[in-house]
Coordinates of N, CA and C in Angstrom, one line a residue:
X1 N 32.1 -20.0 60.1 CA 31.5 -20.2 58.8 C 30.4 -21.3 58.9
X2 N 28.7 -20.9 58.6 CA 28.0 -22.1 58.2 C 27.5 -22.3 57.0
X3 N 28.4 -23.5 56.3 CA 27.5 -24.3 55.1 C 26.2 -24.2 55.1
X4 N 25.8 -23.9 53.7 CA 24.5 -24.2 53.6 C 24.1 -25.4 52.7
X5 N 25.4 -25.6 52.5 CA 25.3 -26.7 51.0 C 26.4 -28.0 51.6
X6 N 26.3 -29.2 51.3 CA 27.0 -30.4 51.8 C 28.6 -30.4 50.9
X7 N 29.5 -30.5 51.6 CA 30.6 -30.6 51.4 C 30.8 -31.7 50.3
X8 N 32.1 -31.0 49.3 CA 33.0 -31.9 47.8 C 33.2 -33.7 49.0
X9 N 33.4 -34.0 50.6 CA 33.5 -34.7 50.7 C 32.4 -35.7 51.1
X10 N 31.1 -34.8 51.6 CA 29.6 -35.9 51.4 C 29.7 -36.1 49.9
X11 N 29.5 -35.3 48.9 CA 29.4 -35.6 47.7 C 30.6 -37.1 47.3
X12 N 31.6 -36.9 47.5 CA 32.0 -38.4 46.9 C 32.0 -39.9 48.1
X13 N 31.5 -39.5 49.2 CA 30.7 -40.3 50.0 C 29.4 -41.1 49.7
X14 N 28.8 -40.1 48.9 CA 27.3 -41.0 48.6 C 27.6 -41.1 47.0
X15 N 28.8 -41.0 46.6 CA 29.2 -41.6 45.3 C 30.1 -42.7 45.8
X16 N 30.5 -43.2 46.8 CA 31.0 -44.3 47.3 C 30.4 -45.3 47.5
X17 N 29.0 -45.3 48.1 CA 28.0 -45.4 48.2 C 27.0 -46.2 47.1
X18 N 27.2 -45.4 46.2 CA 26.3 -45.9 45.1 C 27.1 -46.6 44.1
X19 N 28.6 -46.7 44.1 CA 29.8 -47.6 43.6 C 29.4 -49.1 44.7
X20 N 29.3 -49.0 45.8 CA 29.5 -50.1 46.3 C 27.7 -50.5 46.2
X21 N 26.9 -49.7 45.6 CA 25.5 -50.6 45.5 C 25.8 -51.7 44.1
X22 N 25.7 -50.9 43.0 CA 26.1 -51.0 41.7 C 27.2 -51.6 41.1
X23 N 27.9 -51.7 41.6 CA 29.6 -52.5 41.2 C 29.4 -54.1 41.9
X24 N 29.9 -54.8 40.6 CA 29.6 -56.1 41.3 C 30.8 -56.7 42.3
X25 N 31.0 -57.9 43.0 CA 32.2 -57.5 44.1 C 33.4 -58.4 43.5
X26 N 33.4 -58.9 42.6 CA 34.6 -59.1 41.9 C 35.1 -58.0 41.4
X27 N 36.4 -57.7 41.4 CA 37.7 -56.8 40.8 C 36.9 -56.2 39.4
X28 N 36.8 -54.6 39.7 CA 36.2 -53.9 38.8 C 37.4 -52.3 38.8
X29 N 38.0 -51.6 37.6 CA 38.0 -50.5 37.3 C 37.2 -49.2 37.8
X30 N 37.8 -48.2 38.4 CA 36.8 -47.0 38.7 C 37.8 -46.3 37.7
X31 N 37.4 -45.4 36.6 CA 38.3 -45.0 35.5 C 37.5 -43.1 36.0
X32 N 38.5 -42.8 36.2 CA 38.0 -41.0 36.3 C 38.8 -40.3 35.5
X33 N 37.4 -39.5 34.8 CA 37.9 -38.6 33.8 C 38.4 -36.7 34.5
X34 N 39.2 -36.6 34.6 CA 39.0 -35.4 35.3 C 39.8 -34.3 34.6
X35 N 39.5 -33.0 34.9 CA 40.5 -31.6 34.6 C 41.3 -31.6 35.2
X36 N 42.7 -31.4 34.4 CA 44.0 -31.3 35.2 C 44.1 -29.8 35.6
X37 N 43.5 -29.0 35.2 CA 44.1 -27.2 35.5 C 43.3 -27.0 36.4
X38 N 42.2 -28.0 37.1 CA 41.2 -27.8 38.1 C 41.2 -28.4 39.9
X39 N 41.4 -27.4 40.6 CA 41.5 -28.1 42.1 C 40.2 -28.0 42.3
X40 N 39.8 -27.8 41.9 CA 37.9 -28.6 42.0 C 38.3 -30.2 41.9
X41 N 38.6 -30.6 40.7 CA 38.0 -31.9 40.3 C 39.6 -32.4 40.8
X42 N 40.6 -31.5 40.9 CA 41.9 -32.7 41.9 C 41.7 -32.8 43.1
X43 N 40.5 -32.0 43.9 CA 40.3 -32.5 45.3 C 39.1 -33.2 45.4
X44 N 38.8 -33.5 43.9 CA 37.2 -34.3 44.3 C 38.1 -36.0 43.5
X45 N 39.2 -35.6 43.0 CA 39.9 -37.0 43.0 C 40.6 -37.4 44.2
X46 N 41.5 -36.6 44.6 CA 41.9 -37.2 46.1 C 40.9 -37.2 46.9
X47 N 40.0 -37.0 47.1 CA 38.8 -37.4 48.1 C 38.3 -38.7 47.6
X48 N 38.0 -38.7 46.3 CA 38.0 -40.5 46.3 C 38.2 -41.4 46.2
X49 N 40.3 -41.0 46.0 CA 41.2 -42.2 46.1 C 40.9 -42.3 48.0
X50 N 40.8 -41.2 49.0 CA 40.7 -41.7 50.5 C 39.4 -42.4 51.0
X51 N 38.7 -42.3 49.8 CA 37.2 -43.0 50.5 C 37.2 -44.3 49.6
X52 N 37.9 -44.6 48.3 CA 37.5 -45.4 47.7 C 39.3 -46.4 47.7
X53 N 39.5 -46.7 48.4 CA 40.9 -47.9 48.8 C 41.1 -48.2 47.6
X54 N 42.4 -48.2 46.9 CA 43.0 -49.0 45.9 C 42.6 -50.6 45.8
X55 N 42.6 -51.2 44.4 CA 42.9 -52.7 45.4 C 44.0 -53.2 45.1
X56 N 45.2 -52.6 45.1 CA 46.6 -53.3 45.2 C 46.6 -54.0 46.7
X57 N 45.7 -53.5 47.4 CA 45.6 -53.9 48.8 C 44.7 -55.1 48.6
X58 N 45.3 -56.6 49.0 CA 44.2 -57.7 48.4 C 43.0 -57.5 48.5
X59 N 42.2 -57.1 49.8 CA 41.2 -57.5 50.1 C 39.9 -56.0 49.4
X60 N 40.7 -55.2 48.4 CA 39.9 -54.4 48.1 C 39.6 -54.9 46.5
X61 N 38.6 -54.5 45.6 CA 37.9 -55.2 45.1 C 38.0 -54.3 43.9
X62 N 38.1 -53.0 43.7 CA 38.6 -52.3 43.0 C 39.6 -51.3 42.9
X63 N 40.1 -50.8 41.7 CA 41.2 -50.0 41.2 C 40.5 -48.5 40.5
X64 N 41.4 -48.2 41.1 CA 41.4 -46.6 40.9 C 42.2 -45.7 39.4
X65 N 41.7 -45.7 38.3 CA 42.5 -45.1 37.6 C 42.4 -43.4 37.1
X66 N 42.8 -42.6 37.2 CA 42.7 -41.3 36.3 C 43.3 -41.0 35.5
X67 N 42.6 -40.4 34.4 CA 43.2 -40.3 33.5 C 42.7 -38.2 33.4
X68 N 43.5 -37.5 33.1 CA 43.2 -36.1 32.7 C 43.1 -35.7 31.5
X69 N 42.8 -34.1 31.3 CA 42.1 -33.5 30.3 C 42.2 -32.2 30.2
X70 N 42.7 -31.3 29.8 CA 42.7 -29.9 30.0 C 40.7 -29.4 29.9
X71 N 41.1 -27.8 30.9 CA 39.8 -27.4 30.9 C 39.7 -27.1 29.3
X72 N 38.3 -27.0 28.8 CA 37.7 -26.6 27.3 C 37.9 -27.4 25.9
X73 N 37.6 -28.8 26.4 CA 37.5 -29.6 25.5 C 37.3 -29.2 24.1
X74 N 36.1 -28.3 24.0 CA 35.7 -27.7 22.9 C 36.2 -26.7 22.3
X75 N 37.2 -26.1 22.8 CA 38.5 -24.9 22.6 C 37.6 -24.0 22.8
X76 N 36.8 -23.4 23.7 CA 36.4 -23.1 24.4 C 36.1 -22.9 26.1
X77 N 36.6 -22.3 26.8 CA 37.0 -22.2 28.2 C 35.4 -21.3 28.9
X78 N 35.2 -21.3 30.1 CA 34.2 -20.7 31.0 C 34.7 -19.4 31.2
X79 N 36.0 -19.2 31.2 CA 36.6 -17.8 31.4 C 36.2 -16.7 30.3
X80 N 36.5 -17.5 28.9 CA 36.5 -16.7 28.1 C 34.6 -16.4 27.5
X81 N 34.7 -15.1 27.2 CA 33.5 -14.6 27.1 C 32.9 -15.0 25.6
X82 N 31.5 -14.3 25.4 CA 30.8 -14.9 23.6 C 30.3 -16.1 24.1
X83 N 28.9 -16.3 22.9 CA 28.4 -17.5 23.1 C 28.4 -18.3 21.9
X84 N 28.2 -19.7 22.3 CA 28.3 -20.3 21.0 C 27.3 -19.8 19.9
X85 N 27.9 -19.6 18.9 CA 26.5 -20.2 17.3 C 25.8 -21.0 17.3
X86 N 24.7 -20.7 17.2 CA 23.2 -21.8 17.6 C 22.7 -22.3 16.2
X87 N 23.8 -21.5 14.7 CA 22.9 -21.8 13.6 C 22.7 -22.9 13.1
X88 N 22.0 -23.8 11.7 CA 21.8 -24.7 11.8 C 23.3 -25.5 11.1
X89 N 22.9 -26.6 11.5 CA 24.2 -27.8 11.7 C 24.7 -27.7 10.2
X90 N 25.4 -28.0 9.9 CA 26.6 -27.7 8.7 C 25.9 -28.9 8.2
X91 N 25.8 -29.7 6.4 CA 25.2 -30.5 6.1 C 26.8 -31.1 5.6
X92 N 27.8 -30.4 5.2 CA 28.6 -30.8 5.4 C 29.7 -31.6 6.3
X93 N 30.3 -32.7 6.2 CA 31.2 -33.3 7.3 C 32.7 -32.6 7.2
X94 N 32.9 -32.1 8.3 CA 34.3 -31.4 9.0 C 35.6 -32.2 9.0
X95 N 36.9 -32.4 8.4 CA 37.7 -33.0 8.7 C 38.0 -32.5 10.3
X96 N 38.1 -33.2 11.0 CA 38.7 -33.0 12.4 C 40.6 -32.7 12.7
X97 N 41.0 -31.9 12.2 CA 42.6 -31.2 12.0 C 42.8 -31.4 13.8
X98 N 43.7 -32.0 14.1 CA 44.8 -32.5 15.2 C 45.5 -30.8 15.8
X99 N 45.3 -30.0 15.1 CA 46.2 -28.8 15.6 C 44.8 -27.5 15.7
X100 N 44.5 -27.4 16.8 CA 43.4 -26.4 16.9 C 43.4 -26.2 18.3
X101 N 42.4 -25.3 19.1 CA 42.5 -25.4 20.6 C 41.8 -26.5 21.1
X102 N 40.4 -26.9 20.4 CA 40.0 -28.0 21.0 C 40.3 -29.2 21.3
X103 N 40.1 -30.4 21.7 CA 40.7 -31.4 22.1 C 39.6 -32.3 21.8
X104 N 38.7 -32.4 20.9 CA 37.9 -33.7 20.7 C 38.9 -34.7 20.0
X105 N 39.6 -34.7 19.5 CA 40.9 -35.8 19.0 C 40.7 -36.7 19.8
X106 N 41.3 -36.1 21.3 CA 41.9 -37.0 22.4 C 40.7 -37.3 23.0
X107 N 39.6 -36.9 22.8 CA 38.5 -37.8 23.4 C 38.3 -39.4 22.9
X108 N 38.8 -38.7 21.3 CA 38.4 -39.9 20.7 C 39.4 -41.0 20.8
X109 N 40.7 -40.8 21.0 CA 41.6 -41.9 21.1 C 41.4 -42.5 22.8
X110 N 40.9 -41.3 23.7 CA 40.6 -41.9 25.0 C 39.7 -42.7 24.9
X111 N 38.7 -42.7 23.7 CA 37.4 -43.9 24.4 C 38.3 -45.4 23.5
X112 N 38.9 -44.6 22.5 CA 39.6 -46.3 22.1 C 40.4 -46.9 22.9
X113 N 41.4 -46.0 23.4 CA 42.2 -46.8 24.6 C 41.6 -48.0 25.5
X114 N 40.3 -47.1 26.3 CA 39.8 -47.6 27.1 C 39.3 -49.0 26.9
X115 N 38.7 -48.8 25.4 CA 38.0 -50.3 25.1 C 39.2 -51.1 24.2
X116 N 40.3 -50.5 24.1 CA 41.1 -51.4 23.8 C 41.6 -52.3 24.9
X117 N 41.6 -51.1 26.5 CA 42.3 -52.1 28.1 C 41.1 -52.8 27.9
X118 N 40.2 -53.6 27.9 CA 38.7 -53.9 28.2 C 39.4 -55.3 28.1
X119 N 39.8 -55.7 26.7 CA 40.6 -56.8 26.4 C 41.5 -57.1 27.0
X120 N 42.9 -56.6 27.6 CA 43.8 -56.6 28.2 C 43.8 -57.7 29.3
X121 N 44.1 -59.1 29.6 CA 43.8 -60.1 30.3 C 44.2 -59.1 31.7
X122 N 45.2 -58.3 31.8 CA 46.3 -58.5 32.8 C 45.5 -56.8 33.4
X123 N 44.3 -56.4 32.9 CA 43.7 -55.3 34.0 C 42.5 -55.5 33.8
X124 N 41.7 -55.5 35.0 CA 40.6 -55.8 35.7 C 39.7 -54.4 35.0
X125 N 38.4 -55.1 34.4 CA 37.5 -54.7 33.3 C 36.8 -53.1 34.2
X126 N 36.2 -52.1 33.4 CA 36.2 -51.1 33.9 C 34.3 -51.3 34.0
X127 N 34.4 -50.7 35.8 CA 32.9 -51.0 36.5 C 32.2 -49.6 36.0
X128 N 33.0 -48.7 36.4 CA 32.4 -46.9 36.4 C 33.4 -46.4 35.9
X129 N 32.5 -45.1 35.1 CA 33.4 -43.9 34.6 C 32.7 -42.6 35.3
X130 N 34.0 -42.3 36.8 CA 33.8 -40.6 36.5 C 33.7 -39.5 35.8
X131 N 33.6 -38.7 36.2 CA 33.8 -37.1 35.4 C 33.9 -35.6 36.0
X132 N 35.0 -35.4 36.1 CA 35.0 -34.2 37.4 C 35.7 -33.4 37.0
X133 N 34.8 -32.3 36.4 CA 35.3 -31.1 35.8 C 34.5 -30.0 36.0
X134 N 34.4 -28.5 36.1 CA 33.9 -27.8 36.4 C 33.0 -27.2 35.5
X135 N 33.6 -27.3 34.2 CA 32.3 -27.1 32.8 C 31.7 -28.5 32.0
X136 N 30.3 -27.8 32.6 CA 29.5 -28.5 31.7 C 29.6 -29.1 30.5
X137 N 30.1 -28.1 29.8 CA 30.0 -28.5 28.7 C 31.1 -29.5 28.1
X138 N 32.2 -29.6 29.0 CA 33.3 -30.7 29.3 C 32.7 -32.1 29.5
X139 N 31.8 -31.8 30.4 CA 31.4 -33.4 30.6 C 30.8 -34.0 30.0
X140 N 30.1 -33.0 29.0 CA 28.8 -34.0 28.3 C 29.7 -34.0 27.1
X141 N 30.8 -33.6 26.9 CA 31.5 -33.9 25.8 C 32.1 -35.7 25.9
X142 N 33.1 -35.5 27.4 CA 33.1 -36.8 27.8 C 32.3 -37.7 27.4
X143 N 30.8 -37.1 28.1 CA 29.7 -38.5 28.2 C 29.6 -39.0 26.9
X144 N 29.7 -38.0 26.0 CA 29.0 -38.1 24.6 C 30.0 -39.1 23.7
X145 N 31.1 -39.1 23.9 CA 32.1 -39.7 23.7 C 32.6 -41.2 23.9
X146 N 32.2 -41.0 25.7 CA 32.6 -43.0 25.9 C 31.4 -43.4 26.2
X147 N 29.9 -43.0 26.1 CA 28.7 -43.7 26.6 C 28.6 -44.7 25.4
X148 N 28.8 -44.4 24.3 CA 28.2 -45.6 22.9 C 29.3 -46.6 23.8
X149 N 30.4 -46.9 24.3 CA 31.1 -48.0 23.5 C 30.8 -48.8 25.2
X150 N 30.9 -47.8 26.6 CA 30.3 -48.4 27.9 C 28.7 -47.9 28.2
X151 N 28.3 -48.0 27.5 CA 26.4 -48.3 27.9 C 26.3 -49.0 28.9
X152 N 26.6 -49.7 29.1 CA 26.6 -50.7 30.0 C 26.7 -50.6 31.0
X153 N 27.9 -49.5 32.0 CA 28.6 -48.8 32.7 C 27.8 -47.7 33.8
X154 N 28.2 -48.1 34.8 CA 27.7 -46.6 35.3 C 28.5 -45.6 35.2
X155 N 28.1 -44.4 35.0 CA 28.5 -43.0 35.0 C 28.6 -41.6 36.0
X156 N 29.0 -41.2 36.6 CA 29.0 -40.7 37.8 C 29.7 -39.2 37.1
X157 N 28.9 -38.3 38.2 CA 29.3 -37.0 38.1 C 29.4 -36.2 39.2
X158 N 29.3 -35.0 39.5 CA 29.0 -34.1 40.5 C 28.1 -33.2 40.4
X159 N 27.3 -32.4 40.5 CA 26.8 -30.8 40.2 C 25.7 -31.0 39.2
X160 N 24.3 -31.5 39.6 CA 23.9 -31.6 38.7 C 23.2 -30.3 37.8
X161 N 22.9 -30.3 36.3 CA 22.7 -29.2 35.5 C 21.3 -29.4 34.8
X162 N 20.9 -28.6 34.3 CA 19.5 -29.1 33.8 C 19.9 -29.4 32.5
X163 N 21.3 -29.0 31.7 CA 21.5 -29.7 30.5 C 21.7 -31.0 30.4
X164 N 21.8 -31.8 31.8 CA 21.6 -33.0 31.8 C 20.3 -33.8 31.2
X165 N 19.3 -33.4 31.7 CA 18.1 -34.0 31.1 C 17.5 -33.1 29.6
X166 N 18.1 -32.9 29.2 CA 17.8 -31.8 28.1 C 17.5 -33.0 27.0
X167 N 16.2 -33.1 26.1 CA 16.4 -34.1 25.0 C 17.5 -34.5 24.2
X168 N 18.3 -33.0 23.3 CA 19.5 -33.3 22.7 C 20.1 -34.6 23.4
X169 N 20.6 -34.2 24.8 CA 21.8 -35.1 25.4 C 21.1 -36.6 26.1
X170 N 19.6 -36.5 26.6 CA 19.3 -37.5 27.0 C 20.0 -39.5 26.4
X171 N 20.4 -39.2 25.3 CA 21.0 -40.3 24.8 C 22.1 -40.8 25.3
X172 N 22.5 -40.0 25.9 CA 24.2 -39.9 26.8 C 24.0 -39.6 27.6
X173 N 23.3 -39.1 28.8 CA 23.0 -38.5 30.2 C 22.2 -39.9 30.7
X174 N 21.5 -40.5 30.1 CA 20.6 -41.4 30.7 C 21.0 -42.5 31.8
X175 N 20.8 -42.5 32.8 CA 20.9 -43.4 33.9 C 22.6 -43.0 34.4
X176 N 22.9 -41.5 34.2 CA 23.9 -40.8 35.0 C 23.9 -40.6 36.9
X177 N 24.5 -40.7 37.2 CA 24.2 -41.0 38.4 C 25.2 -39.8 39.1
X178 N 24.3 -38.5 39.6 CA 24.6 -37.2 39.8 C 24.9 -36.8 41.5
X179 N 25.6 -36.6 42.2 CA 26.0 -36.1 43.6 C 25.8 -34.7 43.5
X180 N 24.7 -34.3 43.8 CA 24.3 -33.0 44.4 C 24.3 -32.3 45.8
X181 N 24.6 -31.2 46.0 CA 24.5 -30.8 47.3 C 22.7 -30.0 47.1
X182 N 22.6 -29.9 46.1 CA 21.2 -28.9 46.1 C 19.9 -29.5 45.7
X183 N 18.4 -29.4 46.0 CA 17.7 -30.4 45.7 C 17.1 -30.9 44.2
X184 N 16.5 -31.8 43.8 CA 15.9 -31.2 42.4 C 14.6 -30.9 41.9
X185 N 14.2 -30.2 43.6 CA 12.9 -29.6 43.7 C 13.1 -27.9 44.2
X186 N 12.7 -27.3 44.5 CA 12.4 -26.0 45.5 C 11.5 -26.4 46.4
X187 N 11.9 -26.5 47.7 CA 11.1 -26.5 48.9 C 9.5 -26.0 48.9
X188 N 9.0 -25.8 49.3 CA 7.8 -25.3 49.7 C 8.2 -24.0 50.1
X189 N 7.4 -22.7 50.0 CA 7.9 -21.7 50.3 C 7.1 -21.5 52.1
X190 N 7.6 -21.1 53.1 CA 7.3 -20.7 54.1 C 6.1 -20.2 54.4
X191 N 5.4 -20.1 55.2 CA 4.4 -19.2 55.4 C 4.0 -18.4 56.1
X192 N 4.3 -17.3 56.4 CA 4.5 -16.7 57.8 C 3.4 -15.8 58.0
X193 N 2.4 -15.9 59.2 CA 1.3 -15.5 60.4 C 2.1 -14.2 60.6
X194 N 1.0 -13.4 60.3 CA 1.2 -11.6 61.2 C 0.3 -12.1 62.6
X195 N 1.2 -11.5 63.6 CA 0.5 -11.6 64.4 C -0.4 -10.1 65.2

């Protein structure tokens, strides 16, 4: 078999990489958001608890936390077919009901949690938030979610998409810091001499 694309373990290599540019070296939180129904994003977590050392070990400098998420935040899955409704935005506000397929609730109590540990004397303040999930539209739910309260934070992902830079989300995508195997150009095309 030859790759033509850089391996799930270069990718959290040069996200190790850019944690240890960016992270300052006092005791910092690496908080990863990931899909639990996904061996995508459980092998792109155990790849960066082995590249990225706990610091229950003194001389390491950060801690490793995950927390999970079922796939389709939006009660919406990649499996299931139809597209969303594009019409215009309701002028009305939605009670958000606890019992439905989606899971925006638990987004919302996740970003309070988090900025509730922030305060917590007894755990070390969070440097970065992952996000390793296989739909798109999962992460930018994430982002959209904990970027207001960690702005501050870097944000890390995998795969990048062009909904990333899209204006809608630029408010929450901005200064995301993406591990790609593919480039964000197209090469030059070849030129090939008849001879």
């Amino acid at each position: 078999m030859v790759r033509t694309i850089g391996t799930d373990a270069e990718l959290i290599k040069r996200i190790v990489g850019e944690l240890a540019l960016r992270l300052p070296h006092e005791g910092r939180r690496v908080v990863i958001v990931a899909e639990r129904d996904s061996l995508y994003a459980q092998s792109l977590v155990s790849e960066l608890k082995y590249r990225l050392p706990d610091s229950r070990a003194k001389d390491q400098p950060i801690r490793i936390e995950v927390i999970y998420f079922f796939r389709g935040i939006d009660g919406v899955t990649t499996r299931e077919s139809g597209a969303p409704t594009s019409g215009p935005p309701s002028k009305t506000v939605t009670l958000e009901w606890p019992e439905s397929r989606d899971q925006l609730d638990y987004l919302r109590r996740l970003g309070a949690e988090l900025k509730r540990s922030e305060s917590d004397p007894t755990r070390l303040p969070i440097g970065a938030i992952g996000i390793f999930a296989n739909d798109v539209h999962d992460k930018l739910l994430v982002l959209q979610a904990l970027h207001e309260d960690f702005s501050d934070r870097m944000f890390f992902t995998t795969d990048m998409d062009a909904r990333y830079l899209h204006p809608r989300t630029q408010a929450f995508t901005r200064n995301l810091v993406v591990a790609s195997s593919l480039p964000l150009a197209f090469y030059p095309p070849v030129s090939y001499t008849h001879l």
